[in-house]
Tab-separated table of C-alpha atoms and ligand atoms in Angstrom:
chain	number	residue	atom	x	y	z
O	1	MET	CA	103.917	57.389	106.120
O	2	SER	CA	102.161	59.270	103.350
O	3	GLU	CA	103.619	59.841	99.916
O	4	ARG	CA	106.427	62.342	99.743
O	5	LEU	CA	105.693	65.503	97.740
O	6	SER	CA	108.168	67.148	95.391
O	7	ALA	CA	108.614	70.638	94.036
O	8	VAL	CA	107.057	71.498	90.672
O	9	LYS	CA	109.287	70.561	87.734
O	10	GLY	CA	111.588	73.401	86.746
O	11	MET	CA	111.069	75.176	90.077
O	12	ASN	CA	113.932	74.874	92.530
O	13	ASP	CA	114.494	75.037	96.247
O	14	LEU	CA	117.318	77.319	97.236
O	15	LEU	CA	119.019	75.928	100.311
O	16	PRO	CA	122.150	76.481	102.406
O	17	PRO	CA	124.994	76.671	101.643
O	18	ASP	CA	124.044	77.960	98.145
O	19	SER	CA	121.687	80.552	99.623
O	20	ALA	CA	124.698	82.328	101.182
O	21	ARG	CA	125.974	83.193	97.716
O	22	TRP	CA	122.534	84.472	96.716
O	23	GLU	CA	122.345	86.689	99.794
O	24	TRP	CA	125.780	88.071	99.061
O	25	VAL	CA	124.923	88.790	95.403
O	26	GLU	CA	121.639	90.430	96.384
O	27	ALA	CA	123.337	92.554	99.058
O	28	THR	CA	125.985	93.638	96.531
O	29	LEU	CA	123.241	94.508	94.045
O	30	ARG	CA	121.287	96.560	96.563
O	31	SER	CA	124.367	98.402	97.719
O	32	LEU	CA	125.285	99.283	94.108
O	33	MET	CA	121.740	100.375	93.293
O	34	HIS	CA	121.804	102.806	96.172
O	35	ARG	CA	125.178	104.177	95.109
O	36	TYR	CA	123.725	104.900	91.652
O	37	GLY	CA	120.527	106.415	93.087
O	38	TYR	CA	118.105	103.634	92.073
O	39	GLN	CA	115.011	103.064	94.235
O	40	ASN	CA	113.450	99.693	94.976
O	41	VAL	CA	109.991	98.719	93.656
O	42	ARG	CA	107.995	95.553	94.377
O	43	THR	CA	105.049	94.762	92.163
O	44	PRO	CA	102.682	91.760	92.347
O	45	ILE	CA	103.753	88.388	90.952
O	46	VAL	CA	100.301	87.959	89.403
O	47	GLU	CA	99.136	90.494	86.805
O	48	PRO	CA	96.269	90.696	84.299
O	49	THR	CA	97.193	88.575	81.259
O	50	ALA	CA	96.431	91.547	79.012
O	51	LEU	CA	99.373	93.457	80.500
O	52	PHE	CA	101.876	91.045	78.966
O	53	VAL	CA	99.979	90.483	75.712
O	54	ARG	CA	99.872	94.238	75.145
O	55	GLY	CA	103.261	94.978	76.632
O	56	LEU	CA	105.475	92.251	75.178
O	57	GLY	CA	103.628	91.661	71.875
O	58	GLU	CA	101.448	88.786	70.687
O	59	VAL	CA	104.032	87.012	68.544
O	60	THR	CA	106.803	86.821	71.112
O	61	ASP	CA	108.008	83.462	72.462
O	62	ILE	CA	106.873	84.457	75.928
O	63	VAL	CA	103.296	85.347	75.031
O	64	GLU	CA	102.887	82.608	72.422
O	65	LYS	CA	103.962	79.693	74.571
O	66	GLU	CA	105.735	80.451	77.849
O	67	MET	CA	103.180	82.112	80.107
O	68	TYR	CA	101.577	80.534	83.165
O	69	SER	CA	98.069	81.882	82.638
O	70	PHE	CA	94.896	80.930	84.458
O	71	GLU	CA	91.428	82.116	85.178
O	72	ASP	CA	90.552	83.471	88.592
O	73	ARG	CA	87.991	80.939	89.797
O	74	LEU	CA	85.989	83.511	91.684
O	75	ASN	CA	85.497	86.230	89.110
O	76	GLY	CA	86.764	84.822	85.820
O	77	ASP	CA	89.630	87.348	85.433
O	78	GLN	CA	92.440	86.248	83.109
O	79	LEU	CA	95.662	86.277	85.151
O	80	THR	CA	99.315	85.445	84.498
O	81	LEU	CA	102.358	84.771	86.687
O	82	ARG	CA	104.759	87.488	85.592
O	83	PRO	CA	107.286	86.252	83.012
O	84	GLU	CA	109.391	89.433	83.248
O	85	GLY	CA	109.525	92.612	85.291
O	86	THR	CA	109.284	95.610	82.974
O	87	ALA	CA	105.575	95.493	82.104
O	88	GLY	CA	104.532	95.348	85.769
O	89	VAL	CA	106.800	98.222	86.788
O	90	VAL	CA	105.486	100.375	83.928
O	91	ARG	CA	101.900	99.517	84.856
O	92	ALA	CA	102.570	100.541	88.452
O	93	MET	CA	104.198	103.835	87.418
O	94	ASN	CA	101.207	104.635	85.202
O	95	GLU	CA	98.697	103.604	87.822
O	96	HIS	CA	100.260	105.810	90.488
O	97	SER	CA	101.149	108.693	88.113
O	98	PHE	CA	104.718	108.363	89.303
O	99	LEU	CA	106.320	110.063	86.329
O	100	ARG	CA	104.494	113.357	86.854
O	101	GLU	CA	107.382	114.768	88.870
O	102	GLY	CA	110.039	113.754	86.365
O	103	GLY	CA	112.251	110.781	85.737
O	104	ARG	CA	112.701	107.731	87.931
O	105	ARG	CA	115.493	105.252	88.437
O	106	LEU	CA	114.083	101.985	89.781
O	107	PHE	CA	115.216	98.441	90.517
O	108	TYR	CA	113.631	95.149	91.532
O	109	ILE	CA	114.698	91.640	92.470
O	110	GLY	CA	112.254	88.751	92.358
O	111	PRO	CA	110.912	85.528	90.835
O	112	MET	CA	109.657	85.235	87.233
O	113	PHE	CA	107.803	82.346	85.603
O	114	ARG	CA	108.066	80.873	82.116
O	115	HIS	CA	106.871	77.506	80.887
O	116	GLU	CA	110.071	76.348	79.183
O	117	ARG	CA	111.886	73.036	78.936
O	118	PRO	CA	114.014	72.942	82.102
O	119	GLN	CA	117.758	72.587	81.576
O	120	LYS	CA	120.943	74.072	82.976
O	121	GLY	CA	120.383	77.830	83.221
O	122	ARG	CA	116.743	77.567	82.141
O	123	TYR	CA	113.971	77.017	84.658
O	124	ARG	CA	110.245	77.571	85.041
O	125	GLN	CA	110.626	79.688	88.121
O	126	PHE	CA	113.755	81.798	87.969
O	127	HIS	CA	114.866	85.102	89.418
O	128	GLN	CA	115.731	88.389	87.857
O	129	ALA	CA	117.232	91.571	89.125
O	130	GLY	CA	116.270	94.455	86.897
O	131	VAL	CA	116.467	98.204	86.485
O	132	GLU	CA	114.008	100.515	84.757
O	133	VAL	CA	115.004	104.119	84.114
O	134	LEU	CA	111.903	106.050	83.101
O	135	GLY	CA	111.507	109.552	81.736
O	136	PHE	CA	115.033	110.129	80.381
O	137	PRO	CA	115.455	110.085	76.577
O	138	GLY	CA	119.234	110.449	76.258
O	139	PRO	CA	122.019	107.941	75.609
O	140	ASP	CA	123.619	108.899	78.939
O	141	VAL	CA	121.261	106.696	80.962
O	142	ASP	CA	121.635	103.822	78.476
O	143	ALA	CA	125.362	103.960	79.178
O	144	GLU	CA	124.775	104.350	82.920
O	145	ILE	CA	122.784	101.133	83.265
O	146	ILE	CA	125.430	99.252	81.271
O	147	LEU	CA	128.261	100.640	83.411
O	148	LEU	CA	126.313	99.708	86.536
O	149	LEU	CA	126.511	96.104	85.357
O	150	ARG	CA	130.256	96.307	84.851
O	151	ALA	CA	130.549	97.627	88.402
O	152	LEU	CA	128.487	94.662	89.579
O	153	TRP	CA	130.697	92.124	87.784
O	154	ARG	CA	133.767	93.685	89.352
O	155	GLU	CA	132.374	93.635	92.868
O	156	LEU	CA	131.392	89.990	92.411
O	157	GLY	CA	134.901	89.077	91.279
O	158	LEU	CA	133.997	88.527	87.606
O	159	VAL	CA	136.270	89.845	84.878
O	160	GLU	CA	134.804	91.398	81.737
O	161	GLY	CA	136.452	90.074	78.605
O	162	ARG	CA	137.262	86.793	80.360
O	163	ASP	CA	134.037	85.742	82.118
O	164	LEU	CA	131.527	87.744	80.128
O	165	SER	CA	131.396	90.405	77.442
O	166	LEU	CA	129.103	93.090	76.148
O	167	GLU	CA	127.245	93.098	72.824
O	168	ILE	CA	125.249	96.113	71.695
O	169	ASN	CA	123.081	97.108	68.769
O	170	SER	CA	120.552	99.742	67.802
O	171	LEU	CA	117.054	98.815	66.667
O	172	GLY	CA	116.320	102.367	65.533
O	173	GLN	CA	112.818	103.835	65.560
O	174	PRO	CA	109.558	102.226	64.389
O	175	ASP	CA	109.595	103.865	60.927
O	176	GLU	CA	113.202	102.818	60.343
O	177	ARG	CA	112.370	99.318	61.457
O	178	ARG	CA	109.412	99.287	59.084
O	179	ALA	CA	111.567	100.195	56.090
O	180	HIS	CA	114.113	97.566	57.088
O	181	ARG	CA	111.364	95.037	57.709
O	182	GLU	CA	110.001	95.454	54.206
O	183	ALA	CA	113.452	94.998	52.713
O	184	LEU	CA	113.964	91.971	54.969
O	185	ILE	CA	110.685	90.352	53.948
O	186	ARG	CA	111.586	90.855	50.274
O	187	HIS	CA	114.973	89.239	50.902
O	188	LEU	CA	113.503	86.265	52.791
O	189	GLU	CA	110.769	85.745	50.216
O	190	ALA	CA	113.421	85.609	47.528
O	191	HIS	CA	114.921	82.644	49.425
O	192	ALA	CA	111.664	80.974	50.469
O	193	ASP	CA	113.026	77.546	49.433
O	194	VAL	CA	115.492	77.411	52.368
O	195	LEU	CA	113.170	78.789	55.067
O	196	ASP	CA	111.993	76.323	57.727
O	197	GLU	CA	108.441	76.148	59.064
O	198	ASP	CA	109.139	78.475	61.959
O	199	ALA	CA	110.649	81.065	59.642
O	200	LYS	CA	107.769	80.854	57.173
O	201	ARG	CA	105.292	81.343	59.973
O	202	ARG	CA	107.154	84.398	61.222
O	203	LEU	CA	108.032	85.815	57.820
O	204	HIS	CA	105.199	88.302	57.891
O	205	SER	CA	104.377	88.484	61.603
O	206	ASN	CA	107.895	88.989	63.001
O	207	PRO	CA	110.630	88.686	60.339
O	208	LEU	CA	113.280	90.121	62.675
O	209	ARG	CA	112.983	87.006	64.809
O	210	VAL	CA	113.778	84.891	61.756
O	211	LEU	CA	117.317	86.303	62.023
O	212	ASP	CA	117.515	84.731	65.474
O	213	THR	CA	117.227	81.208	64.016
O	214	LYS	CA	119.574	78.461	65.160
O	215	ASN	CA	118.964	76.453	61.952
O	216	PRO	CA	122.352	76.046	60.194
O	217	ALA	CA	120.729	75.620	56.771
O	218	MET	CA	119.372	79.156	57.033
O	219	GLN	CA	122.610	80.830	58.100
O	220	PRO	CA	123.736	81.975	54.605
O	221	VAL	CA	120.375	83.671	53.993
O	222	VAL	CA	120.442	85.268	57.424
O	223	GLU	CA	123.974	86.520	56.930
O	224	ALA	CA	123.152	88.104	53.578
O	225	ALA	CA	120.022	89.798	54.938
O	226	PRO	CA	119.739	93.598	54.846
O	227	GLN	CA	120.974	95.116	58.100
O	228	LEU	CA	118.919	97.461	60.183
O	229	ILE	CA	121.879	99.731	60.900
O	230	ASP	CA	121.858	100.785	57.217
O	231	PHE	CA	118.281	102.026	57.634
O	232	LEU	CA	118.907	104.202	60.689
O	233	GLY	CA	118.422	107.956	60.341
O	234	GLU	CA	120.629	110.679	61.764
O	235	ALA	CA	118.953	110.916	65.169
O	236	SER	CA	119.080	107.163	65.787
O	237	LEU	CA	122.726	107.008	64.767
O	238	ALA	CA	123.530	109.964	67.014
O	239	HIS	CA	121.878	108.182	69.958
O	240	PHE	CA	123.837	105.003	69.263
O	241	ASN	CA	127.079	106.963	68.914
O	242	GLY	CA	126.291	108.736	72.173
O	243	VAL	CA	126.091	105.415	74.025
O	244	LYS	CA	129.272	104.149	72.423
O	245	ALA	CA	131.163	107.364	73.223
O	246	VAL	CA	130.472	106.982	76.961
O	247	LEU	CA	131.408	103.298	76.949
O	248	ASP	CA	134.634	104.130	75.075
O	249	ALA	CA	135.487	106.906	77.518
O	250	ALA	CA	134.844	104.526	80.428
O	251	GLY	CA	137.153	101.944	78.885
O	252	LEU	CA	134.457	99.318	78.510
O	253	ALA	CA	135.015	97.074	75.490
O	254	TYR	CA	131.968	95.926	73.493
O	255	ARG	CA	131.109	94.265	70.222
O	256	VAL	CA	128.511	95.819	67.929
O	257	ASN	CA	126.358	92.866	66.918
O	258	PRO	CA	124.029	93.928	64.079
O	259	ARG	CA	122.065	90.684	64.501
O	260	LEU	CA	121.246	91.287	68.127
O	261	VAL	CA	117.482	91.496	68.503
O	262	ARG	CA	115.656	90.940	71.752
O	263	GLY	CA	112.722	88.704	72.564
O	264	MET	CA	110.271	91.457	73.392
O	265	ASP	CA	108.600	93.723	70.821
O	266	TYR	CA	108.849	96.820	72.965
O	267	TYR	CA	112.486	97.662	72.305
O	268	ASN	CA	113.789	100.565	70.198
O	269	LEU	CA	117.206	102.240	69.772
O	270	THR	CA	119.769	100.710	72.139
O	271	VAL	CA	119.682	96.977	72.883
O	272	PHE	CA	122.429	94.993	74.580
O	273	GLU	CA	123.345	91.672	76.120
O	274	TRP	CA	126.071	90.467	78.439
O	275	VAL	CA	127.078	87.042	77.170
O	276	THR	CA	129.382	84.305	78.402
O	277	ASP	CA	130.854	81.197	76.791
O	278	LYS	CA	130.987	79.431	80.163
O	279	LEU	CA	127.337	78.335	80.330
O	280	GLY	CA	126.774	76.460	77.075
O	281	ALA	CA	123.551	77.271	75.247
O	282	GLN	CA	122.259	79.534	78.035
O	283	GLY	CA	124.964	82.122	77.425
O	284	THR	CA	122.994	85.329	77.910
O	285	VAL	CA	123.287	86.432	81.498
O	286	CYS	CA	121.684	89.836	81.111
O	287	GLY	CA	119.686	91.580	78.415
O	288	GLY	CA	118.175	94.995	78.055
O	289	GLY	CA	117.502	98.060	76.019
O	290	ARG	CA	115.375	101.088	75.384
O	291	TYR	CA	111.571	100.934	75.181
O	292	ASP	CA	110.390	104.457	74.460
O	293	GLY	CA	106.927	103.402	73.269
O	294	LEU	CA	105.981	101.040	76.077
O	295	ILE	CA	104.712	103.483	78.683
O	296	GLU	CA	102.242	104.997	76.216
O	297	GLN	CA	101.310	101.569	74.879
O	298	LEU	CA	100.294	100.573	78.407
O	299	GLY	CA	98.084	103.628	78.792
O	300	GLY	CA	100.482	106.164	80.296
O	301	LYS	CA	101.553	109.611	79.192
O	302	PRO	CA	104.246	109.174	76.483
O	303	SER	CA	107.596	108.907	78.207
O	304	PRO	CA	110.863	107.156	77.348
O	305	GLY	CA	112.327	104.195	79.208
O	306	VAL	CA	115.359	101.945	79.291
O	307	GLY	CA	116.244	98.935	81.426
O	308	TRP	CA	117.713	95.475	81.764
O	309	GLY	CA	116.926	92.105	83.290
O	310	LEU	CA	119.634	89.958	84.838
O	311	GLY	CA	119.071	86.217	85.278
O	312	LEU	CA	120.262	85.408	88.784
O	313	GLU	CA	120.459	81.616	88.343
O	314	ARG	CA	122.721	82.113	85.319
O	315	LEU	CA	124.776	84.637	87.261
O	316	MET	CA	125.240	82.098	90.087
O	317	LEU	CA	126.279	79.416	87.584
O	318	LEU	CA	128.760	81.845	86.075
O	319	LEU	CA	130.176	82.737	89.488
O	320	GLU	CA	130.666	79.038	90.118
O	321	ALA	CA	132.253	78.440	86.702
O	322	ALA	CA	134.567	81.427	87.171
O	323	GLN	CA	135.433	80.224	90.686
O	324	ALA	CA	134.534	83.608	92.113
O	325	PRO	CA	135.015	83.825	95.883
O	326	VAL	CA	132.301	82.426	98.114
O	327	PRO	CA	131.457	84.691	101.016
O	328	ALA	CA	132.058	83.362	104.507
O	329	ALA	CA	128.801	82.415	106.185
O	330	ALA	CA	130.248	81.270	109.525
O	331	PRO	CA	129.188	82.868	112.819
O	332	ASP	CA	131.695	84.708	114.986
O	333	ALA	CA	131.064	82.531	118.001
O	334	TYR	CA	129.373	79.325	119.207
O	335	ALA	CA	128.008	79.164	122.757
O	336	VAL	CA	128.904	75.938	124.565
O	337	VAL	CA	126.468	75.467	127.465
O	338	PRO	CA	127.243	72.342	129.550
O	339	THR	CA	124.069	72.312	131.636
O	340	ALA	CA	120.548	73.221	130.548
O	341	ALA	CA	119.871	74.774	133.959
O	342	SER	CA	122.248	77.638	133.144
O	343	LEU	CA	120.450	78.661	129.930
O	344	PRO	CA	118.271	81.322	131.594
O	345	ARG	CA	121.472	83.105	132.655
O	346	VAL	CA	123.305	82.502	129.378
O	347	MET	CA	120.681	83.610	126.900
O	348	PRO	CA	120.534	87.290	127.985
O	349	VAL	CA	124.319	87.426	127.501
O	350	LEU	CA	123.914	86.085	123.957
O	351	GLU	CA	121.206	88.671	123.340
O	352	ALA	CA	123.599	91.427	124.439
O	353	LEU	CA	126.324	90.064	122.148
O	354	ARG	CA	123.986	90.018	119.137
O	355	ALA	CA	122.834	93.545	119.918
O	356	ALA	CA	126.526	94.489	119.811
O	357	GLY	CA	126.811	93.011	116.299
O	358	VAL	CA	128.305	89.610	117.130
O	359	ALA	CA	126.964	86.589	115.217
O	360	VAL	CA	126.617	83.911	117.864
O	361	VAL	CA	124.944	80.499	117.644
O	362	MET	CA	123.582	78.946	120.829
O	363	HIS	CA	124.070	75.240	121.393
O	364	ALA	CA	120.582	73.768	121.648
O	365	GLY	CA	120.219	70.433	123.371
O	366	ASN	CA	117.856	67.556	122.821
O	367	THR	CA	115.444	65.635	125.050
O	368	GLU	CA	118.403	63.889	126.735
O	369	GLY	CA	119.980	67.185	127.750
O	370	GLN	CA	122.750	69.391	126.413
O	371	GLY	CA	125.078	66.585	125.261
O	372	SER	CA	128.717	66.056	126.280
O	373	MET	CA	131.313	68.835	126.109
O	374	LYS	CA	133.007	66.832	123.378
O	375	SER	CA	129.925	66.748	121.191
O	376	GLN	CA	129.292	70.446	121.821
O	377	PHE	CA	132.818	71.323	120.740
O	378	LYS	CA	132.358	69.205	117.647
O	379	ARG	CA	129.316	71.294	116.746
O	380	ALA	CA	131.184	74.499	117.508
O	381	ASP	CA	133.920	73.429	115.148
O	382	ALA	CA	131.501	72.396	112.391
O	383	SER	CA	129.740	75.769	112.599
O	384	GLY	CA	132.907	77.464	111.371
O	385	ALA	CA	132.861	79.864	114.322
O	386	ARG	CA	136.124	81.559	115.284
O	387	TYR	CA	135.406	81.358	119.015
O	388	ALA	CA	133.722	79.019	121.439
O	389	LEU	CA	132.110	80.743	124.405
O	390	ILE	CA	132.151	78.280	127.293
O	391	PHE	CA	129.459	78.963	129.846
O	392	GLY	CA	130.595	76.359	132.443
O	393	ASP	CA	129.062	76.344	135.919
O	394	ASP	CA	132.369	77.456	137.534
O	395	GLU	CA	132.759	80.378	135.122
O	396	LEU	CA	129.147	81.430	135.604
O	397	ALA	CA	129.550	81.298	139.393
O	398	ARG	CA	132.391	83.838	139.051
O	399	GLY	CA	130.300	85.999	136.651
O	400	GLU	CA	132.518	85.081	133.705
O	401	VAL	CA	132.631	83.205	130.416
O	402	ALA	CA	135.653	81.476	128.859
O	403	VAL	CA	136.423	82.659	125.311
O	404	LYS	CA	138.349	80.000	123.396
O	405	PRO	CA	139.788	80.724	119.928
O	406	LEU	CA	138.973	77.800	117.605
O	407	ARG	CA	140.910	78.705	114.456
O	408	ASP	CA	144.159	80.023	115.831
O	409	ALA	CA	146.225	77.483	117.757
O	410	GLN	CA	148.620	80.203	119.056
O	411	ALA	CA	145.895	82.388	120.578
O	412	ALA	CA	145.190	81.949	124.287
O	413	GLN	CA	141.851	81.364	125.952
O	414	SER	CA	140.614	84.282	128.070
O	415	LEU	CA	137.977	84.942	130.725
O	416	GLN	CA	135.535	87.792	130.137
O	417	PRO	CA	133.000	89.500	132.445
O	418	LEU	CA	129.322	88.748	131.815
O	419	ALA	CA	128.355	92.106	133.279
O	420	ASP	CA	130.273	94.089	130.641
O	421	VAL	CA	129.674	92.448	127.257
O	422	ALA	CA	130.553	95.650	125.380
O	423	ALA	CA	134.121	95.392	126.665
O	424	TRP	CA	134.873	92.217	124.722
O	425	ALA	CA	132.201	92.052	121.954
O	426	ALA	CA	134.412	93.964	119.507
O	427	GLN	CA	137.178	91.392	119.864
O	428	LEU	CA	134.781	88.624	118.682
O	429	ARG	CA	133.458	90.714	115.819
O	430	ASN	CA	136.645	92.006	114.295
O	431	ALA	CA	139.094	89.199	114.738
Z	501	ATP	P1	116.844	83.223	76.330
Z	501	ATP	O1	117.178	83.660	74.946
Z	501	ATP	O2	117.975	82.528	77.032
Z	501	ATP	O3	115.550	82.466	76.414
Z	501	ATP	P2	115.461	85.649	76.919
Z	501	ATP	O4	115.793	86.553	75.804
Z	501	ATP	O5	114.161	84.937	76.904
Z	501	ATP	O6	116.626	84.582	77.161
Z	501	ATP	P3	115.026	87.840	78.735
Z	501	ATP	O7	113.576	87.790	78.622
Z	501	ATP	O8	115.758	88.939	78.101
Z	501	ATP	O9	115.641	86.433	78.280
Z	501	ATP	O10	115.421	87.771	80.281
Z	501	ATP	C1	116.634	88.337	80.795
Z	501	ATP	C2	117.487	87.278	81.437
Z	501	ATP	O11	116.723	86.429	82.285
Z	501	ATP	C3	118.129	86.309	80.469
Z	501	ATP	O12	119.270	86.871	79.899
Z	501	ATP	C4	118.446	85.147	81.373
Z	501	ATP	O13	119.629	85.378	82.103
Z	501	ATP	C5	117.277	85.132	82.308
Z	501	ATP	N1	116.290	84.125	81.907
Z	501	ATP	C6	115.341	84.225	80.944
Z	501	ATP	N2	114.592	83.106	80.899
Z	501	ATP	C7	115.072	82.278	81.860
Z	501	ATP	C8	114.721	80.972	82.332
Z	501	ATP	N3	113.698	80.297	81.813
Z	501	ATP	N4	115.444	80.438	83.335
Z	501	ATP	C9	116.479	81.114	83.889
Z	501	ATP	N5	116.852	82.342	83.499
Z	501	ATP	C10	116.167	82.932	82.504
Z	502	MG	MG1	113.592	82.984	76.356
């Protein structure tokens, strides 16, 4: 035997039964997106490296050290496995002039790649669902995408306040950030003696990220730092108040966190995160905000945008931790077929059942034949099916199949006509 191969470190297989929960979450997401009028987009997993360098900013964690970048061997192009979804969606909208006819509400679900140290809730290939709402400048859509998330939590059986909670902030506009940034640099320089290496390096390139430090020795300096909110002008404050007013009216509790900054440079005005204390250090399940400058920065006609990215692995971990219900993945019925010779007659009946919406698993034999009735019933039971359909030779000779309830000891077995599947399919489906 040759050596067994393994998956790449930090990249996971998703297998049954866990995949059932993923399918259920994705179906819930898609259904919600359609109810809110969001359309699906699918962009390539590989993009030009320049898209992320220009889109996310050179001194972000992602661009500095987390990207899977490589050179196309055939033509020398610099390419990158997408680390996030927004830049690609914006590129696609620009490329296809999609914003010419007005605003767009879009969503995507797919894999992202970041070269990080793998740990619980942090992987090298992970999955995000995301929305991008392009072309609308007002706080109403900021609130809409946040409320959409609350609706998602509720449909998944999560409880806001208990399982996860909302933090929001406003980053203002570039000129307001500049004024704050200068004040911040002055403050940090005045305390240069307690800054660590990372902070010193970022002091002039990205001082806002210094506030994100986890170094306890720097906490007093960080806490005393000038706050951006005090530098916001009237329009920025009005936008922020507009978001808060809708959330208040919708009864959604939030915490204004003046220290909330996001990892990408493209954000302005509203930023937010949904956080949980149930996942240890990887407590941010979803993050997002407004990025009014990004479309123009990537070569499009100036147009506002707002969106979020939701980490699906973290969401699954949270669902597990919160003991949210697991959807049933069992089929309706399991077809017990005693003799292989009868399969040509049985299989068209199963086809008709499936066409009528019944989930039915056919017993497949092995090289020795179909296996004993006992072993077939064992399989039927293990499948979780509610009914066994017994296609015995006697039943088939009479043009019938025996329908045996497997989960309800009181219910009686019945005989059903093969010629009229529609007459009894509903009973299997809706029991
Ligand atoms: P973190 O601070 O945890 O590194 P981030 O700010 O880098 O997160 P974003 O770029 O905002 O994360 O991505 C949105 C969401 O995607 C995160 O809130 C998280 O749920 C998920 N996510 C980000 N990186 C990873 C990863 N390496 N593995 C799994 N999920 C991730
Ligand atoms: Mg990160």
